[in-house]
Amino acid sequence: MKTYLVTGGAGFIGSNFIHYMFRKHGNDIRIINVDALTYAGNLGNLKDVEGIENYTFVKADIRNKEEIEKVFKDNDIDYVVNFAAESHVDRSIVNPEIFVETNVLGTLIMLNCAKDAWEQEDGSFKEGKKFLHVSTDEVYGSLDNLTDFFYETTPYSPHSPYSASKASSDFLVKAYVDTYKFPAVITNCSNNYGPYQFPEKLIPLIINNALQGKELPVYGDGKNIRDWLYVDDHCKGIDMVLEGGRIGEKYNIGGHNEKQNIEIIHIILDTLKEILPDSDPRKANVSEELIRFVADRKGHDRRYAIAPDKIKAELGWEPETFFAEGIKKTVKWYLENQEWMTEVTSGDYQKYYDKMYSDR
Ligand code: NAD
Ligand code: TDX
């Protein structure tokens, strides 16, 4: 039985990954979820797995060497899946320091603790161990030409403090492979969407605002392009790379689903109108008139587009959820989980929202 140490498992993708893995592998795996529970981490995302015998939650910070060392001492970890990060570009523009602390220094501590636990006396590593570092397409920079794509060989050119910190962490992982032959792999995925995403990110923010009849803020001209992937397809890719990915390699994950932000907003509004019953009072709020073009994000990358040829060819990965179906499932999930939204938007969320959007 493999034991997985998942960091950041109380966040959006991490919690979906834990659900996905227990759905797929049942009791054949063990998962230890290590999360510091920042504003983005929410144990409410994991209510469905709390009772599973092979699931353990440990509140710990990846910046804290002693806490992470203890997790490795107490458990024989086979796979690390490093999701834990500060993940929101807008926050990184306002407060870059925490991005370097968590994404760079935190990853370094994870690498060192895994290395200490897995390295043998002759400098080789125990059989079957793997460290998967979860990264992003944003490290590649921005594409101007519509016929260009990000490949694993595309040089890194990050622009935001967020993407610069992720690029730095990727380089550290690569340095550990090159220097120590440390058994690591990196995945670079495009924008994810789905259940449990914190409503500071575009899709849940637009759903939440539209339901309340609040303005829908569109940065700049709304024509920036993101390449959207349903979160379960990302989780499937990570599972496949853990099983079959070659040590020291990078794998891009993305489903060729590029959309302008303004298109996304229209699709969400149309989906809400289609799904909400006439009897639901929130339906009257949903309107194109809520759309507001606001000041652009500083250094806003124009277009991301992943070429997933390598993971397809080597591991047979394919996305399973078309955007039309995925966005419907996602909107439905937020409609059916209004309590979750109310809970995560209480408290500090309102302060964040006012700071980011008033006078914008
Ligand atoms: P998220 O912000 O929803 O979740 C991050 C989680 O990490 C939270 O549970 C938080 O509590 C935890 N965390 C933060 N700092 C920590 C620390 N110091 N120690 C322990 N835990 C800490 O992020 P997400 O969207 O789920 O992204 C997860 C990973 O995937 C990140 O590494 C991100 O860069 C990467 N990624 C995200 C996307 C996307 O579209 N969301 C796409 C590609 C890659
Ligand atoms: O209110 C908004 N209005 C708006 O126009 C928000 C929150 C966003 N946007 C735009 C900015 C982007 O072009 O929508 C696009 C998507 O924005 P985000 O949801 O903030 O995502 P993005 O900046 O693309 O980064 C995401 O994808 C890659 C994740 O947050 C990262 O963690 C991941 O690495």
Coordinates of C-alpha atoms and ligand atoms in Angstrom, one line a residue:
M1 CA 0.0 0.0 0.0
K2 CA 1.4 3.4 -1.0
T3 CA 1.4 6.3 1.5
Y4 CA 0.9 9.7 -0.1
L5 CA 1.9 12.9 1.7
V6 CA -0.3 15.6 0.1
T7 CA 0.6 19.2 1.0
G8 CA -2.0 21.9 0.6
G9 CA -4.8 19.2 0.6
A10 CA -7.3 21.6 2.1
G11 CA -7.2 23.9 -0.8
F12 CA -9.0 23.8 -4.1
I13 CA -7.0 21.3 -6.2
G14 CA -5.5 19.4 -3.2
S15 CA -9.0 18.6 -1.8
N16 CA -10.3 17.6 -5.2
F17 CA -7.2 15.3 -5.6
I18 CA -7.8 13.6 -2.2
H19 CA -11.5 13.0 -3.3
Y20 CA -10.3 11.7 -6.7
M21 CA -7.7 9.4 -5.2
F22 CA -10.0 7.7 -2.7
R23 CA -12.7 7.4 -5.4
K24 CA -10.2 5.8 -7.8
H25 CA -8.1 3.7 -5.4
G26 CA -10.4 3.1 -2.4
N27 CA -8.6 1.5 0.6
D28 CA -5.5 0.6 -1.5
I29 CA -3.8 3.9 -0.6
R30 CA -3.1 5.9 2.4
I31 CA -3.2 9.8 2.4
I32 CA -1.7 12.2 4.9
N33 CA -2.8 15.7 4.2
V34 CA -0.5 18.4 5.5
D35 CA -1.9 21.9 5.4
A36 CA -1.3 25.1 7.4
L37 CA -5.0 26.2 6.8
T38 CA -4.3 29.6 5.5
Y39 CA -7.3 31.7 4.2
A40 CA -7.3 29.4 1.2
G41 CA -7.4 26.1 3.2
N42 CA -10.7 24.8 4.4
L43 CA -11.3 21.5 6.1
G44 CA -15.0 21.9 5.0
N45 CA -13.7 20.8 1.6
L46 CA -12.9 17.4 3.0
K47 CA -16.0 16.5 5.0
D48 CA -16.7 13.5 2.7
V49 CA -13.3 11.9 3.4
E50 CA -12.9 12.6 7.1
G51 CA -14.3 9.2 8.1
I52 CA -12.0 7.2 5.8
E53 CA -9.6 5.1 7.9
N54 CA -6.7 5.6 5.6
Y55 CA -7.0 9.4 5.6
T56 CA -5.1 11.6 8.2
F57 CA -5.0 15.4 8.5
V58 CA -2.0 17.0 10.0
K59 CA -2.0 20.8 10.6
A60 CA 1.6 21.8 9.7
D61 CA 3.3 24.5 7.8
I62 CA 5.7 23.6 4.9
R63 CA 7.9 26.5 6.0
N64 CA 8.5 24.8 9.4
K65 CA 11.3 22.2 9.2
E66 CA 10.5 20.5 12.5
E67 CA 6.9 20.1 11.7
I68 CA 7.6 18.5 8.3
E69 CA 10.4 16.4 9.6
K70 CA 8.1 14.9 12.2
V71 CA 5.6 13.9 9.5
F72 CA 8.4 12.0 7.7
K73 CA 9.6 10.4 11.0
D74 CA 6.1 9.3 11.9
N75 CA 5.3 7.8 8.5
D76 CA 7.0 5.8 5.8
I77 CA 6.1 8.2 2.9
D78 CA 6.2 6.8 -0.7
Y79 CA 4.9 9.8 -2.7
V80 CA 4.9 13.5 -1.9
V81 CA 2.5 15.6 -3.9
N82 CA 3.4 19.2 -3.2
F83 CA 0.3 21.4 -3.8
A84 CA 0.9 23.8 -0.9
A85 CA 1.4 27.3 -2.2
E86 CA 0.2 30.8 -2.2
S87 CA -1.7 30.6 -5.5
H88 CA -3.4 33.9 -6.3
V89 CA -1.7 36.3 -8.7
D90 CA -3.5 39.4 -7.5
R91 CA -2.4 38.8 -3.9
S92 CA 1.2 38.3 -5.1
I93 CA 1.1 41.8 -6.7
V94 CA 0.1 43.4 -3.4
N95 CA 2.2 41.2 -1.0
P96 CA 5.0 39.2 -2.8
E97 CA 7.0 38.2 0.4
I98 CA 4.7 35.4 1.5
F99 CA 4.9 34.0 -2.0
V100 CA 8.7 33.6 -1.7
E101 CA 8.4 32.3 1.8
T102 CA 5.8 29.6 1.0
N103 CA 6.4 28.7 -2.6
V104 CA 10.2 28.9 -2.6
L105 CA 11.4 28.3 1.0
G106 CA 8.5 26.0 1.8
T107 CA 9.3 23.8 -1.3
L108 CA 13.0 23.8 -0.3
I109 CA 12.0 22.5 3.2
M110 CA 9.8 19.8 1.6
L111 CA 12.7 18.7 -0.7
N112 CA 15.2 18.6 2.2
C113 CA 12.9 16.6 4.5
A114 CA 12.0 14.1 1.7
K115 CA 15.7 13.8 0.8
D116 CA 16.7 13.2 4.5
A117 CA 14.0 10.5 4.8
W118 CA 14.7 8.8 1.5
E119 CA 18.5 9.0 1.0
Q120 CA 20.5 5.9 1.7
E121 CA 24.1 5.7 3.0
D122 CA 25.6 5.4 -0.5
G123 CA 23.7 8.5 -1.6
S124 CA 21.2 6.6 -3.7
F125 CA 17.4 6.8 -2.9
K126 CA 15.1 4.1 -1.6
E127 CA 13.3 2.3 -4.3
G128 CA 9.8 3.5 -5.4
K129 CA 9.9 7.0 -3.8
K130 CA 8.7 10.0 -5.8
F131 CA 8.3 13.7 -5.2
L132 CA 5.8 15.4 -7.5
H133 CA 5.9 19.1 -7.5
V134 CA 2.7 20.7 -8.8
S135 CA 3.4 23.8 -10.9
T136 CA 1.7 26.0 -13.4
D137 CA 1.7 27.1 -17.0
E138 CA 2.3 30.7 -15.8
V139 CA 6.0 30.0 -15.4
Y140 CA 6.3 30.0 -19.2
G141 CA 5.2 33.6 -19.5
S142 CA 2.7 34.9 -22.0
L143 CA 2.0 34.0 -25.6
D144 CA 1.2 36.8 -28.2
N145 CA 0.9 34.6 -31.3
L146 CA -2.3 32.6 -31.4
T147 CA -0.5 29.6 -33.0
D148 CA 2.1 29.3 -30.3
F149 CA 1.9 26.9 -27.3
F150 CA 3.8 26.1 -24.2
Y151 CA 5.9 22.9 -24.4
E152 CA 8.1 21.4 -21.7
T153 CA 11.0 22.8 -23.6
T154 CA 9.7 26.4 -23.6
P155 CA 12.1 28.6 -21.6
Y156 CA 10.7 30.0 -18.4
S157 CA 9.7 33.7 -18.5
P158 CA 7.6 34.4 -15.4
H159 CA 6.1 37.9 -15.0
S160 CA 4.2 38.1 -11.7
P161 CA 5.7 37.6 -8.3
Y162 CA 3.4 34.5 -8.1
S163 CA 4.8 32.9 -11.3
A164 CA 8.4 34.0 -10.4
S165 CA 8.1 32.2 -7.1
K166 CA 6.6 29.0 -8.8
A167 CA 9.4 29.1 -11.4
S168 CA 12.0 29.4 -8.6
S169 CA 10.5 26.4 -6.9
D170 CA 10.6 24.4 -10.1
F171 CA 14.3 25.2 -10.5
L172 CA 15.0 24.0 -7.0
V173 CA 13.3 20.7 -7.7
K174 CA 15.3 20.4 -10.9
A175 CA 18.5 21.2 -9.1
Y176 CA 17.8 18.4 -6.6
V177 CA 17.3 16.0 -9.5
D178 CA 20.5 17.2 -11.2
T179 CA 22.6 17.4 -8.1
Y180 CA 21.5 14.5 -5.9
K181 CA 19.5 12.4 -8.5
F182 CA 16.6 13.1 -6.2
P183 CA 13.5 11.2 -7.5
A184 CA 11.3 14.2 -8.5
V185 CA 8.9 15.1 -11.3
I186 CA 7.2 18.4 -12.1
T187 CA 3.8 19.0 -13.6
N188 CA 2.8 22.3 -15.2
C189 CA -0.9 22.6 -15.5
S190 CA -3.2 25.3 -17.0
N191 CA -6.1 27.1 -15.2
N192 CA -8.3 24.7 -13.2
Y193 CA -12.0 25.1 -12.5
G194 CA -14.5 23.0 -10.5
P195 CA -15.9 22.5 -7.0
Y196 CA -14.2 24.0 -3.9
Q197 CA -12.4 26.8 -5.6
F198 CA -12.0 29.9 -3.5
P199 CA -14.1 32.8 -4.9
E200 CA -11.1 35.2 -5.4
K201 CA -10.5 33.3 -8.7
L202 CA -12.4 34.3 -11.8
I203 CA -15.0 31.5 -12.2
P204 CA -16.3 31.2 -8.6
L205 CA -16.1 34.9 -8.1
I206 CA -18.3 35.5 -11.1
I207 CA -20.8 32.8 -10.1
N208 CA -21.0 34.2 -6.6
N209 CA -21.4 37.9 -7.7
A210 CA -23.9 37.1 -10.4
L211 CA -26.2 35.3 -7.9
Q212 CA -26.1 38.3 -5.6
G213 CA -26.6 40.9 -8.4
K214 CA -23.1 42.3 -7.7
E215 CA -20.9 43.8 -10.4
L216 CA -18.8 41.4 -12.5
P217 CA -15.3 42.9 -12.7
V218 CA -13.5 42.3 -16.0
Y219 CA -9.8 43.3 -16.0
G220 CA -8.7 45.4 -19.0
D221 CA -10.5 44.6 -22.3
G222 CA -11.6 41.1 -21.1
K223 CA -9.7 39.5 -24.1
N224 CA -6.9 37.8 -22.1
I225 CA -7.0 34.1 -22.8
R226 CA -6.7 31.3 -20.3
D227 CA -6.6 27.5 -21.0
W228 CA -9.2 25.9 -18.7
L229 CA -9.1 22.3 -17.4
Y230 CA -11.7 20.6 -15.2
V231 CA -10.0 19.9 -11.9
D232 CA -10.6 16.1 -12.0
D233 CA -8.6 15.9 -15.3
H234 CA -5.7 17.6 -13.6
C235 CA -5.9 15.1 -10.7
K236 CA -6.0 12.2 -13.1
G237 CA -2.8 13.6 -14.8
I238 CA -1.0 13.8 -11.4
D239 CA -2.0 10.3 -10.6
M240 CA -0.7 9.0 -13.9
V241 CA 2.6 11.0 -13.6
L242 CA 3.1 9.5 -10.1
E243 CA 2.6 6.0 -11.4
G244 CA 4.4 6.2 -14.8
G245 CA 6.1 9.6 -15.1
R246 CA 9.9 9.4 -15.6
I247 CA 12.1 10.8 -12.8
G248 CA 13.6 14.2 -13.6
E249 CA 11.0 15.0 -16.3
K250 CA 8.4 17.7 -16.6
Y251 CA 4.9 17.1 -17.9
N252 CA 2.5 19.8 -19.2
I253 CA -1.2 19.2 -18.4
G254 CA -3.9 21.0 -20.3
G255 CA -6.9 20.2 -22.5
H256 CA -6.7 22.8 -25.4
N257 CA -9.6 24.8 -24.1
E258 CA -8.7 28.4 -24.6
K259 CA -11.2 31.1 -23.8
Q260 CA -11.2 34.8 -23.4
N261 CA -12.2 36.0 -19.9
I262 CA -15.2 37.8 -21.3
E263 CA -16.4 34.6 -23.0
I264 CA -16.2 32.8 -19.7
I265 CA -18.3 35.4 -18.0
H266 CA -21.0 35.1 -20.8
I267 CA -21.0 31.3 -20.5
I268 CA -21.5 31.5 -16.7
L269 CA -24.4 33.9 -17.1
D270 CA -26.0 31.7 -19.8
T271 CA -25.5 28.6 -17.6
L272 CA -27.0 30.2 -14.5
K273 CA -30.1 31.4 -16.6
E274 CA -30.5 27.9 -17.9
I275 CA -30.1 26.0 -14.6
L276 CA -31.8 28.2 -12.1
P277 CA -35.6 27.5 -11.8
D278 CA -37.9 30.5 -12.4
S279 CA -39.0 30.1 -8.8
D280 CA -35.5 30.9 -7.5
P281 CA -35.3 34.6 -6.5
R282 CA -31.6 34.7 -7.4
K283 CA -32.5 34.3 -11.1
A284 CA -33.7 37.9 -11.4
N285 CA -30.2 39.1 -10.4
V286 CA -28.4 37.3 -13.2
S287 CA -27.8 39.8 -16.0
E288 CA -25.2 41.0 -18.5
E289 CA -25.8 44.5 -17.2
L290 CA -23.6 43.5 -14.2
I291 CA -20.5 43.3 -16.3
R292 CA -18.0 46.1 -15.5
F293 CA -14.7 46.7 -17.3
V294 CA -12.2 47.7 -14.5
A295 CA -8.5 48.6 -14.3
D296 CA -6.3 45.9 -15.7
R297 CA -4.2 43.6 -13.5
K298 CA -0.6 45.0 -13.4
G299 CA 1.6 42.9 -15.8
H300 CA -1.4 40.9 -16.9
D301 CA -0.3 38.0 -19.1
R302 CA -2.2 38.0 -22.4
R303 CA -2.5 34.3 -23.3
Y304 CA -1.7 30.9 -21.9
A305 CA -2.0 27.7 -23.9
I306 CA -0.6 24.3 -23.0
A307 CA 0.6 21.7 -25.4
P308 CA -0.1 18.4 -23.6
D309 CA 1.5 16.2 -26.3
K310 CA 4.1 14.6 -24.0
I311 CA 1.8 13.4 -21.2
K312 CA -0.6 12.0 -23.9
A313 CA 2.1 10.2 -25.8
E314 CA 4.0 8.8 -22.8
L315 CA 1.3 8.1 -20.4
G316 CA -1.9 8.1 -22.4
W317 CA -3.5 11.0 -20.5
E318 CA -6.5 12.6 -22.1
P319 CA -9.0 15.1 -20.5
E320 CA -12.4 13.5 -20.0
T321 CA -14.6 16.6 -19.3
F322 CA -15.5 18.9 -22.1
F323 CA -15.8 22.6 -21.0
A324 CA -19.6 22.7 -21.8
E325 CA -20.2 19.8 -19.4
G326 CA -17.6 20.9 -16.8
I327 CA -18.9 24.4 -16.4
K328 CA -22.4 23.1 -16.0
K329 CA -21.3 20.7 -13.3
T330 CA -19.3 23.5 -11.6
V331 CA -22.2 26.0 -11.7
K332 CA -24.5 23.4 -10.3
W333 CA -22.1 22.5 -7.5
Y334 CA -21.9 26.2 -6.4
L335 CA -25.7 26.4 -6.5
E336 CA -26.1 23.3 -4.4
N337 CA -23.4 24.3 -2.0
Q338 CA -24.5 27.9 -1.1
E339 CA -23.6 27.1 2.6
W340 CA -20.0 26.4 1.6
M341 CA -19.9 29.8 -0.3
T342 CA -21.4 31.7 2.6
E343 CA -18.9 30.1 5.0
V344 CA -15.8 30.9 2.9
T345 CA -16.9 34.4 2.1
S346 CA -17.6 35.4 5.7
G347 CA -15.0 37.2 7.7
D348 CA -11.8 38.2 5.9
Y349 CA -13.1 37.7 2.4
Q350 CA -15.2 40.9 2.5
K351 CA -12.1 42.9 3.6
Y352 CA -10.1 41.3 0.7
Y353 CA -12.9 42.1 -1.8
D354 CA -13.2 45.7 -0.7
K355 CA -9.4 46.2 -0.9
M356 CA -9.1 44.7 -4.4
Y357 CA -12.2 46.0 -6.1
S358 CA -13.4 49.3 -4.5
D359 CA -12.1 52.3 -6.6
R360 CA -10.7 49.9 -9.2
Ligands
NAD1 P1 -5.3 27.1 -3.1 O1 -4.8 28.5 -2.8 O2 -6.7 26.8 -3.3 O3 -4.7 26.1 -2.0 C1 -3.5 26.2 -1.4 C2 -3.5 25.3 -0.1 O4 -2.1 25.4 0.4 C3 -4.4 25.8 1.0 O5 -5.1 24.7 1.5 C4 -3.5 26.5 2.0 O6 -4.0 26.4 3.3 C5 -2.2 25.6 1.8 N1 -1.0 26.3 2.2 C6 -0.6 27.6 1.9 N2 0.5 27.9 2.5 C7 0.9 26.8 3.2 C8 2.0 26.5 4.0 N3 3.0 27.4 4.3 N4 2.1 25.2 4.6 C9 1.1 24.3 4.4 N5 0.0 24.6 3.6 C10 -0.1 25.8 3.0 O7 -4.4 26.7 -4.4 P2 -4.9 25.7 -5.6 O8 -5.5 26.5 -6.6 O9 -5.5 24.5 -5.1 O10 -3.4 25.4 -6.2 C11 -2.7 24.2 -5.7 C12 -1.3 24.1 -6.4 O11 -1.6 24.0 -7.8 C13 -0.5 25.4 -6.2 O12 0.9 25.0 -6.1 C14 -0.6 26.2 -7.5 O13 0.5 26.9 -7.9 C15 -0.9 25.0 -8.5 N6 -1.7 25.3 -9.7 C16 -2.9 25.9 -9.6 C17 -3.7 26.1 -10.7 C18 -5.1 26.7 -10.6 O14 -5.7 27.0 -11.6 N7 -5.6 26.9 -9.4 C19 -3.2 25.7 -12.0 C20 -1.9 25.1 -12.1 C21 -1.2 24.9 -10.9
TDX2 O1 -12.1 39.6 -10.9 C1 -11.4 39.2 -11.8 N1 -11.5 39.6 -13.1 C2 -10.8 39.2 -14.1 O2 -10.9 39.7 -15.3 C3 -10.5 38.1 -11.6 C4 -10.3 37.5 -10.2 C5 -9.7 37.7 -12.7 N2 -9.8 38.2 -13.9 C6 -9.0 37.7 -15.0 C7 -7.5 37.6 -14.7 C8 -7.1 36.4 -15.6 O3 -6.8 36.8 -16.9 O4 -9.4 36.3 -15.2 C9 -8.3 35.5 -15.6 C10 -8.2 34.4 -14.5 O5 -7.8 35.0 -13.3 P1 -7.6 34.1 -12.0 O6 -8.8 33.2 -11.7 O7 -7.1 35.0 -10.9 O8 -6.4 33.1 -12.5 P2 -5.0 33.3 -13.1 O9 -4.4 34.6 -12.7 O10 -5.0 32.9 -14.6 O11 -4.1 32.1 -12.3 C11 -4.7 30.8 -12.1 O12 -4.3 29.9 -13.0 C12 -2.9 29.4 -13.0 C13 -4.4 30.3 -10.7 O13 -4.9 31.3 -9.8 C14 -3.0 30.0 -10.5 O14 -2.7 29.5 -9.2 C15 -2.6 29.0 -11.6 O15 -1.2 28.8 -11.5

